[in-house]
CSV table of C-alpha atoms and ligand atoms in Angstrom, one decimal:
chain,number,residue,atom,x,y,z
A,1,MET,CA,88.0,117.2,101.4
A,2,PHE,CA,90.8,118.4,99.1
A,3,ASP,CA,92.3,120.4,101.9
A,4,HIS,CA,92.3,117.4,104.1
A,5,PHE,CA,94.0,115.3,101.4
A,6,VAL,CA,96.7,118.0,100.9
A,7,GLY,CA,97.3,118.2,104.6
A,8,TRP,CA,97.6,114.4,104.9
A,9,LEU,CA,100.1,114.4,102.0
A,10,GLY,CA,102.1,117.2,103.6
A,11,ASN,CA,102.2,115.3,106.9
A,12,GLU,CA,103.4,112.1,105.3
A,13,LEU,CA,106.1,114.0,103.4
A,14,VAL,CA,107.4,115.5,106.6
A,15,ALA,CA,107.3,112.2,108.4
A,16,ALA,CA,109.2,110.5,105.5
A,17,SER,CA,111.9,113.2,105.5
A,18,SER,CA,112.2,113.1,109.3
A,19,SER,CA,113.3,109.4,109.2
A,20,LEU,CA,116.6,110.7,107.8
A,21,LEU,CA,117.3,112.2,111.2
A,22,ASP,CA,115.4,109.6,113.3
A,23,LYS,CA,118.1,107.4,115.0
A,24,SER,CA,115.7,104.5,115.2
A,25,LYS,CA,115.3,104.3,111.4
A,26,ARG,CA,117.6,102.2,109.2
A,27,VAL,CA,118.1,105.0,106.6
A,28,SER,CA,118.9,107.7,109.1
A,29,LEU,CA,121.9,109.8,108.4
A,30,TRP,CA,123.6,108.2,111.5
A,31,TYR,CA,123.3,104.7,110.1
A,32,LEU,CA,124.3,105.7,106.6
A,33,LEU,CA,127.4,107.2,108.1
A,34,SER,CA,128.2,104.4,110.4
A,35,ALA,CA,127.9,101.9,107.5
A,36,LEU,CA,130.4,104.0,105.6
A,37,LEU,CA,132.8,104.1,108.6
A,38,PHE,CA,132.4,100.3,109.1
A,39,ALA,CA,133.1,99.5,105.5
A,40,TRP,CA,136.0,101.9,105.4
A,41,GLY,CA,137.5,100.4,108.5
A,42,VAL,CA,137.3,96.8,107.2
A,43,LEU,CA,138.5,97.7,103.7
A,44,ALA,CA,141.4,99.8,105.0
A,45,ILE,CA,142.6,96.9,107.1
A,46,ARG,CA,142.4,94.6,104.1
A,47,TYR,CA,143.6,96.8,101.3
A,48,GLY,CA,145.3,99.9,102.9
A,49,HIS,CA,144.9,103.0,100.8
A,50,ASP,CA,142.9,101.1,98.1
A,51,GLY,CA,140.2,100.6,100.7
A,52,TRP,CA,138.9,104.1,100.2
A,53,SER,CA,138.6,103.8,96.4
A,54,ARG,CA,136.4,100.6,97.0
A,55,LEU,CA,133.8,102.9,98.7
A,56,GLN,CA,133.4,104.9,95.5
A,57,PRO,CA,129.9,103.4,94.6
A,58,TYR,CA,128.6,104.5,98.1
A,59,LEU,CA,129.8,108.1,97.6
A,60,SER,CA,129.1,108.7,93.9
A,61,TRP,CA,126.3,111.1,93.1
A,62,ARG,CA,126.0,109.3,89.7
A,63,VAL,CA,124.7,106.3,91.7
A,64,TRP,CA,122.6,108.3,94.2
A,65,TRP,CA,121.0,110.3,91.3
A,66,HIS,CA,120.7,107.4,88.8
A,67,ARG,CA,117.3,107.0,87.3
A,68,SER,CA,116.9,103.7,89.1
A,69,ALA,CA,117.7,105.4,92.4
A,70,ARG,CA,115.2,108.2,91.8
A,71,THR,CA,112.6,105.5,91.2
A,72,ASP,CA,113.6,104.1,94.6
A,73,TYR,CA,112.9,107.4,96.3
A,74,LEU,CA,109.5,107.8,94.6
A,75,LEU,CA,108.5,104.3,95.5
A,76,TRP,CA,109.6,104.9,99.1
A,77,PHE,CA,107.2,107.8,99.4
A,78,ALA,CA,104.4,106.4,97.3
A,79,ASN,CA,104.4,103.0,99.2
A,80,ARG,CA,104.2,104.9,102.5
A,81,LEU,CA,101.0,106.5,101.3
A,82,ALA,CA,99.6,103.3,99.8
A,83,LEU,CA,100.2,101.3,103.0
A,84,ALA,CA,98.8,104.0,105.2
A,85,VAL,CA,95.5,103.4,103.2
A,86,LEU,CA,95.8,99.6,102.9
A,87,ILE,CA,96.6,98.8,106.5
A,88,PRO,CA,93.8,99.5,108.9
A,89,LYS,CA,94.9,101.6,111.9
A,90,THR,CA,93.2,99.2,114.2
A,91,LEU,CA,95.5,96.3,113.1
A,92,THR,CA,98.2,97.0,115.7
A,93,GLN,CA,100.7,94.6,117.2
A,94,ALA,CA,99.0,95.1,120.6
A,95,VAL,CA,95.7,93.7,119.2
A,96,TRP,CA,97.4,90.8,117.6
A,97,ILE,CA,99.4,89.9,120.8
A,98,SER,CA,96.2,90.1,122.9
A,99,TRP,CA,94.4,87.8,120.6
A,100,LEU,CA,97.2,85.3,120.6
A,101,TYR,CA,97.7,85.6,124.4
A,102,PHE,CA,94.1,84.5,125.0
A,103,TYR,CA,94.4,81.8,122.3
A,104,TRP,CA,97.4,80.2,124.0
A,105,GLN,CA,95.6,80.2,127.3
A,106,GLU,CA,92.5,78.6,125.8
A,107,ALA,CA,94.7,76.0,124.2
A,108,GLY,CA,96.0,75.1,127.7
A,109,ILE,CA,99.4,76.7,127.5
A,110,GLY,CA,100.3,78.4,130.8
A,111,ASP,CA,103.0,79.4,133.3
A,112,ALA,CA,105.9,77.0,132.8
A,113,GLN,CA,107.1,77.7,136.3
A,114,LEU,CA,110.7,77.1,135.4
A,115,GLY,CA,112.0,79.5,138.0
A,116,TRP,CA,114.5,81.0,135.6
A,117,PRO,CA,116.1,84.3,136.6
A,118,THR,CA,114.9,87.3,134.6
A,119,SER,CA,118.3,87.8,133.0
A,120,ILE,CA,118.1,84.2,131.5
A,121,VAL,CA,114.5,84.9,130.3
A,122,ILE,CA,115.7,88.1,128.5
A,123,VAL,CA,118.5,86.2,126.7
A,124,VAL,CA,116.2,83.3,125.7
A,125,PHE,CA,113.5,85.8,124.6
A,126,THR,CA,116.0,87.8,122.5
A,127,LEU,CA,117.4,84.7,120.8
A,128,CYS,CA,113.9,83.3,120.0
A,129,TYR,CA,112.7,86.7,118.7
A,130,PHE,CA,115.8,87.0,116.5
A,131,PHE,CA,115.7,83.5,115.1
A,132,VAL,CA,111.9,83.4,114.5
A,133,ASP,CA,112.0,86.9,112.9
A,134,ASP,CA,115.0,86.1,110.7
A,135,PHE,CA,113.7,82.7,109.6
A,136,SER,CA,110.3,84.2,108.7
A,137,ARG,CA,112.0,86.9,106.6
A,138,PHE,CA,114.0,84.2,104.8
A,139,PHE,CA,111.0,82.0,104.2
A,140,VAL,CA,108.6,84.7,102.9
A,141,HIS,CA,111.5,85.9,100.6
A,142,TRP,CA,112.1,82.4,99.4
A,143,CYS,CA,108.3,82.0,98.6
A,144,MET,CA,108.4,85.3,96.7
A,145,HIS,CA,111.0,83.8,94.4
A,146,LYS,CA,109.5,80.3,94.1
A,147,SER,CA,105.9,81.3,93.4
A,148,PRO,CA,105.4,83.0,90.0
A,149,TRP,CA,102.4,84.9,91.5
A,150,LEU,CA,104.5,86.4,94.2
A,151,TRP,CA,107.6,86.9,92.0
A,152,ALA,CA,105.4,89.2,89.8
A,153,PHE,CA,105.4,91.6,92.8
A,154,HIS,CA,108.9,90.9,94.1
A,155,GLN,CA,110.5,91.6,90.7
A,156,VAL,CA,110.1,95.3,91.5
A,157,HIS,CA,112.8,95.0,94.2
A,158,HIS,CA,115.1,93.2,91.7
A,159,SER,CA,114.6,95.6,88.9
A,160,ALA,CA,117.0,98.1,90.5
A,161,LYS,CA,120.0,98.7,88.2
A,162,VAL,CA,122.0,100.5,90.9
A,163,LEU,CA,121.8,99.8,94.6
A,164,THR,CA,121.6,102.5,97.3
A,165,PRO,CA,120.4,102.0,100.9
A,166,PHE,CA,117.0,103.3,99.7
A,167,THR,CA,116.6,100.3,97.4
A,168,VAL,CA,115.3,98.5,100.5
A,169,PHE,CA,112.1,100.5,100.0
A,170,ARG,CA,111.9,99.6,96.3
A,171,THR,CA,109.0,97.2,96.6
A,172,HIS,CA,105.5,96.8,95.4
A,173,PRO,CA,102.8,97.8,98.0
A,174,VAL,CA,101.5,94.2,97.9
A,175,GLU,CA,104.9,93.0,99.0
A,176,GLY,CA,104.9,95.7,101.6
A,177,LEU,CA,101.6,94.4,102.9
A,178,LEU,CA,102.9,90.8,103.0
A,179,PHE,CA,106.0,91.8,104.9
A,180,PHE,CA,104.0,93.9,107.3
A,181,LEU,CA,101.8,90.8,108.1
A,182,ARG,CA,104.9,88.7,108.4
A,183,SER,CA,106.6,90.9,110.9
A,184,MET,CA,103.4,91.4,112.9
A,185,THR,CA,102.7,87.6,113.0
A,186,SER,CA,106.3,86.5,113.9
A,187,GLN,CA,106.9,89.1,116.5
A,188,SER,CA,103.5,88.8,118.1
A,189,LEU,CA,103.9,85.0,118.2
A,190,VAL,CA,107.1,85.1,120.2
A,191,ILE,CA,106.0,87.9,122.5
A,192,SER,CA,102.6,86.3,123.3
A,193,VAL,CA,104.2,82.9,124.0
A,194,PHE,CA,106.7,84.5,126.5
A,195,LEU,CA,103.9,86.5,128.1
A,196,VAL,CA,102.0,83.2,128.8
A,197,VAL,CA,104.9,81.0,129.7
A,198,PHE,CA,106.8,83.5,131.8
A,199,PRO,CA,104.1,85.7,133.4
A,200,ASN,CA,105.3,88.5,135.7
A,201,GLN,CA,108.7,88.3,134.2
A,202,VAL,CA,108.0,90.3,131.1
A,203,SER,CA,109.0,93.9,131.2
A,204,LEU,CA,110.3,96.5,128.9
A,205,TRP,CA,113.8,95.3,129.7
A,206,GLN,CA,113.2,92.3,127.6
A,207,ILE,CA,112.8,94.4,124.5
A,208,TYR,CA,116.3,96.0,125.1
A,209,GLY,CA,118.0,92.8,123.8
A,210,VAL,CA,116.0,93.1,120.6
A,211,LEU,CA,116.9,96.8,120.3
A,212,VAL,CA,120.6,95.9,120.7
A,213,THR,CA,120.5,93.3,117.9
A,214,THR,CA,118.6,95.7,115.6
A,215,PHE,CA,121.0,98.5,116.5
A,216,LEU,CA,124.0,96.3,115.6
A,217,PHE,CA,122.4,95.2,112.3
A,218,ASN,CA,121.6,98.8,111.3
A,219,ALA,CA,124.9,100.3,112.5
A,220,LEU,CA,127.1,97.8,110.6
A,221,GLY,CA,126.1,96.0,107.4
A,222,ALA,CA,122.4,96.8,106.8
A,223,ASN,CA,122.9,99.9,104.6
A,224,LEU,CA,125.8,98.2,102.7
A,225,ARG,CA,123.6,95.4,101.5
A,226,HIS,CA,122.0,97.7,99.0
A,227,SER,CA,125.1,99.4,97.7
A,228,GLY,CA,127.8,98.8,95.1
A,229,VAL,CA,130.4,98.3,97.8
A,230,ALA,CA,131.4,94.6,97.7
A,231,LEU,CA,132.2,93.7,101.2
A,232,SER,CA,132.4,90.1,102.3
A,233,TYR,CA,132.7,89.1,106.0
A,234,GLY,CA,135.6,86.6,105.2
A,235,GLN,CA,135.4,82.9,104.6
A,236,ARG,CA,134.5,81.9,108.2
A,237,ILE,CA,131.9,84.5,109.1
A,238,GLU,CA,130.2,84.4,105.6
A,239,LYS,CA,129.0,80.9,106.5
A,240,TRP,CA,127.0,82.3,109.4
A,241,PHE,CA,126.0,85.8,108.5
A,242,ILE,CA,124.7,87.3,105.3
A,243,SER,CA,127.3,89.9,104.2
A,244,PRO,CA,126.6,92.9,101.9
A,245,ALA,CA,128.5,91.0,99.1
A,246,GLN,CA,126.1,88.1,99.5
A,247,HIS,CA,123.0,90.2,99.2
A,248,GLN,CA,124.5,91.8,96.1
A,249,VAL,CA,124.9,88.3,94.6
A,250,HIS,CA,121.1,88.0,95.3
A,251,HIS,CA,120.6,91.1,93.1
A,252,SER,CA,122.8,89.9,90.3
A,253,ASN,CA,121.4,89.7,86.7
A,254,LEU,CA,123.4,86.5,85.9
A,255,ASN,CA,121.6,83.2,85.6
A,256,GLN,CA,124.0,81.4,87.9
A,257,HIS,CA,123.1,83.8,90.7
A,258,TYR,CA,119.3,83.5,90.4
A,259,ASP,CA,117.6,82.3,93.6
A,260,ARG,CA,120.7,82.6,95.8
A,261,ASN,CA,121.1,84.1,99.3
A,262,PHE,CA,117.5,84.8,100.5
A,263,GLY,CA,118.6,85.5,104.0
A,264,VAL,CA,118.7,88.8,105.9
A,265,ALA,CA,121.0,88.4,108.9
A,266,LEU,CA,121.8,84.6,109.2
A,267,ALA,CA,123.2,82.6,106.4
A,268,ILE,CA,122.2,79.2,108.0
A,269,TRP,CA,118.8,79.2,106.4
A,270,ASP,CA,120.3,79.4,102.9
A,271,ARG,CA,122.7,76.7,103.7
A,272,MET,CA,119.8,74.5,104.9
A,273,PHE,CA,117.8,75.2,101.8
A,274,GLY,CA,120.8,74.8,99.4
A,275,SER,CA,120.6,78.4,98.2
A,276,TRP,CA,123.8,79.8,99.8
A,277,GLU,CA,126.5,81.5,97.7
A,278,PRO,CA,129.4,83.2,99.4
A,279,GLY,CA,130.3,86.8,98.4
A,280,HIS,CA,133.7,88.2,97.6
A,281,ASP,CA,135.3,91.7,97.9
A,282,ASN,CA,136.4,91.5,94.2
A,283,GLN,CA,133.1,90.4,92.7
A,284,MET,CA,131.9,92.5,89.7
A,285,ILE,CA,128.2,92.3,89.6
A,286,ARG,CA,125.6,93.9,87.4
A,287,PHE,CA,122.2,94.4,89.0
A,288,GLY,CA,118.7,93.9,87.6
A,289,THR,CA,116.3,91.3,86.1
A,290,ASN,CA,117.2,91.8,82.4
A,291,GLN,CA,113.5,92.5,81.8
A,292,ALA,CA,111.7,95.6,80.6
A,293,ILE,CA,110.7,96.4,84.2
A,294,ASP,CA,114.3,97.4,84.9
A,295,ASN,CA,113.8,100.6,82.8
A,296,MET,CA,110.3,101.5,84.1
A,297,GLY,CA,109.5,104.4,86.3
A,298,MET,CA,107.3,104.4,89.5
A,299,LEU,CA,104.0,103.9,87.8
A,300,GLY,CA,105.3,101.1,85.6
A,301,GLN,CA,106.7,99.4,88.7
A,302,TRP,CA,103.3,99.5,90.3
A,303,CYS,CA,101.3,98.4,87.2
A,304,GLN,CA,103.6,95.8,85.6
A,305,PRO,CA,103.1,93.1,88.3
A,306,PHE,CA,99.3,93.3,87.8
A,307,LYS,CA,99.8,92.8,84.0
A,308,ASP,CA,102.0,89.8,84.7
A,309,ILE,CA,99.5,88.4,87.2
A,310,TYR,CA,96.8,88.8,84.5
A,311,GLU,CA,98.9,87.0,81.9
A,312,LEU,CA,99.7,84.2,84.4
A,313,PHE,CA,96.0,83.8,85.1
A,314,GLN,CA,95.2,83.6,81.3
A,315,ALA,CA,98.0,81.0,80.8
A,316,ARG,CA,96.7,78.9,83.7
A,317,LEU,CA,93.1,79.2,82.4
A,318,LYS,CA,94.3,78.0,78.9
A,319,ARG,CA,96.1,75.0,80.5
A,320,VAL,CA,92.9,74.1,82.4
A,321,ARG,CA,90.9,74.3,79.2
A,322,ILE,CA,93.4,72.1,77.3
A,323,TRP,CA,93.3,69.6,80.1
A,324,LEU,CA,89.5,69.5,80.2
A,325,VAL,CA,89.4,68.9,76.4
A,326,SER,CA,91.9,66.1,76.6
A,327,LEU,CA,89.9,64.6,79.4
A,328,GLN,CA,86.8,64.8,77.3
A,329,LYS,CA,88.4,63.0,74.5
A,330,LYS,CA,89.7,60.2,76.7
A,331,THR,CA,86.5,59.7,78.8
A,332,PRO,CA,83.5,61.3,77.1
A,333,HIS,CA,81.0,59.6,79.4
A,334,THR,CA,82.7,61.1,82.6
A,335,MET,CA,82.7,64.5,80.9
A,336,ALA,CA,79.1,64.2,80.1
A,337,LEU,CA,78.3,63.5,83.7
A,338,TRP,CA,80.5,66.5,84.7
A,339,LYS,CA,78.7,68.8,82.3
A,340,ALA,CA,75.2,67.6,83.1
A,341,PRO,CA,74.4,70.0,86.0
A,342,GLN,CA,75.4,73.0,83.8
A,343,THR,CA,73.0,72.1,81.1
A,344,GLY,CA,70.2,71.2,83.6
A,345,LYS,CA,69.8,67.8,82.0
A,346,SER,CA,70.4,64.6,84.0
A,347,VAL,CA,72.7,62.4,82.0
A,348,LEU,CA,72.2,59.6,84.6
A,349,LYS,CA,68.4,59.6,83.9
A,350,GLN,CA,69.1,59.6,80.1
A,351,ASP,CA,71.4,56.6,80.6
A,352,LYS,CA,68.6,54.8,82.3
B,1,ZN,ZN1,114.7,88.6,96.2
B,2,ZN,ZN1,117.6,93.5,98.2
């Protein structure tokens, strides 16, 4: 039993470290380097020799070995283990797609017979996949800020005092689970609809469009979002795409920046929901929540959300009790009726 556990732990450790060399992973050394080159190129064009000095937060070992960054690395690994246990192996995208595929067919949705050439189907599929996926990320993130129950878990991500590309993994396992369900649902939804509406036109080629958008996202700005390098996309592009500077505003510890820029790739959702705030190359932002959790280690990050949930629950319970007491004072007869089944006496009979 113990040998089995140690073997599993070893395998997970090797798998986690190998993502650093895996070109399909966002934090692979290739993407970490391409982000640096991209930022250097843009900043050199804008600021000449000063461009390089603006990259300093991305290159400083003080940032990469900051206590907060070390907590990110621990959470990255610990969450991998937790999610491997929490997510059943049978819950795969293929299962989810098959279930939805038959559901659409039973609901009467079938071949649209539009006669579109496959190239058009690929473009439409890629766009739908990208928009649905990006909006679902925005919306789940928005909910995590608006609901105090979900914020209890999401605060872990915001407690980072320095940002490194690995801060993307600084989440609570409960949030990891929610985002896993989100990606599974949104992606399966689009794929299953296309399988039903465009039968015989679905092939692996359709996925290439998605791979291209993911590649561009990873190769350019993705790893700069969680970094101290303030890089805006310029006034015009900022309105459409979330720049690294915009996501850094999202991590700001200032009150005026709270609940700004929930988006991942597109800025249009934030503009629609009134939460958009442009970023700037010269912004000076401190990160964190200003709460005790900012200084907690890995275990604290895992436990604090549950303490907060417990306190929230207690507070809600207290409010319900106060409300019931006030109701009893106002309408004692109604309350007597309400209480009756608990005491086993029939107030109605007594009234008679
Ligand atoms: Zn957030
Ligand atoms: Zn973030």
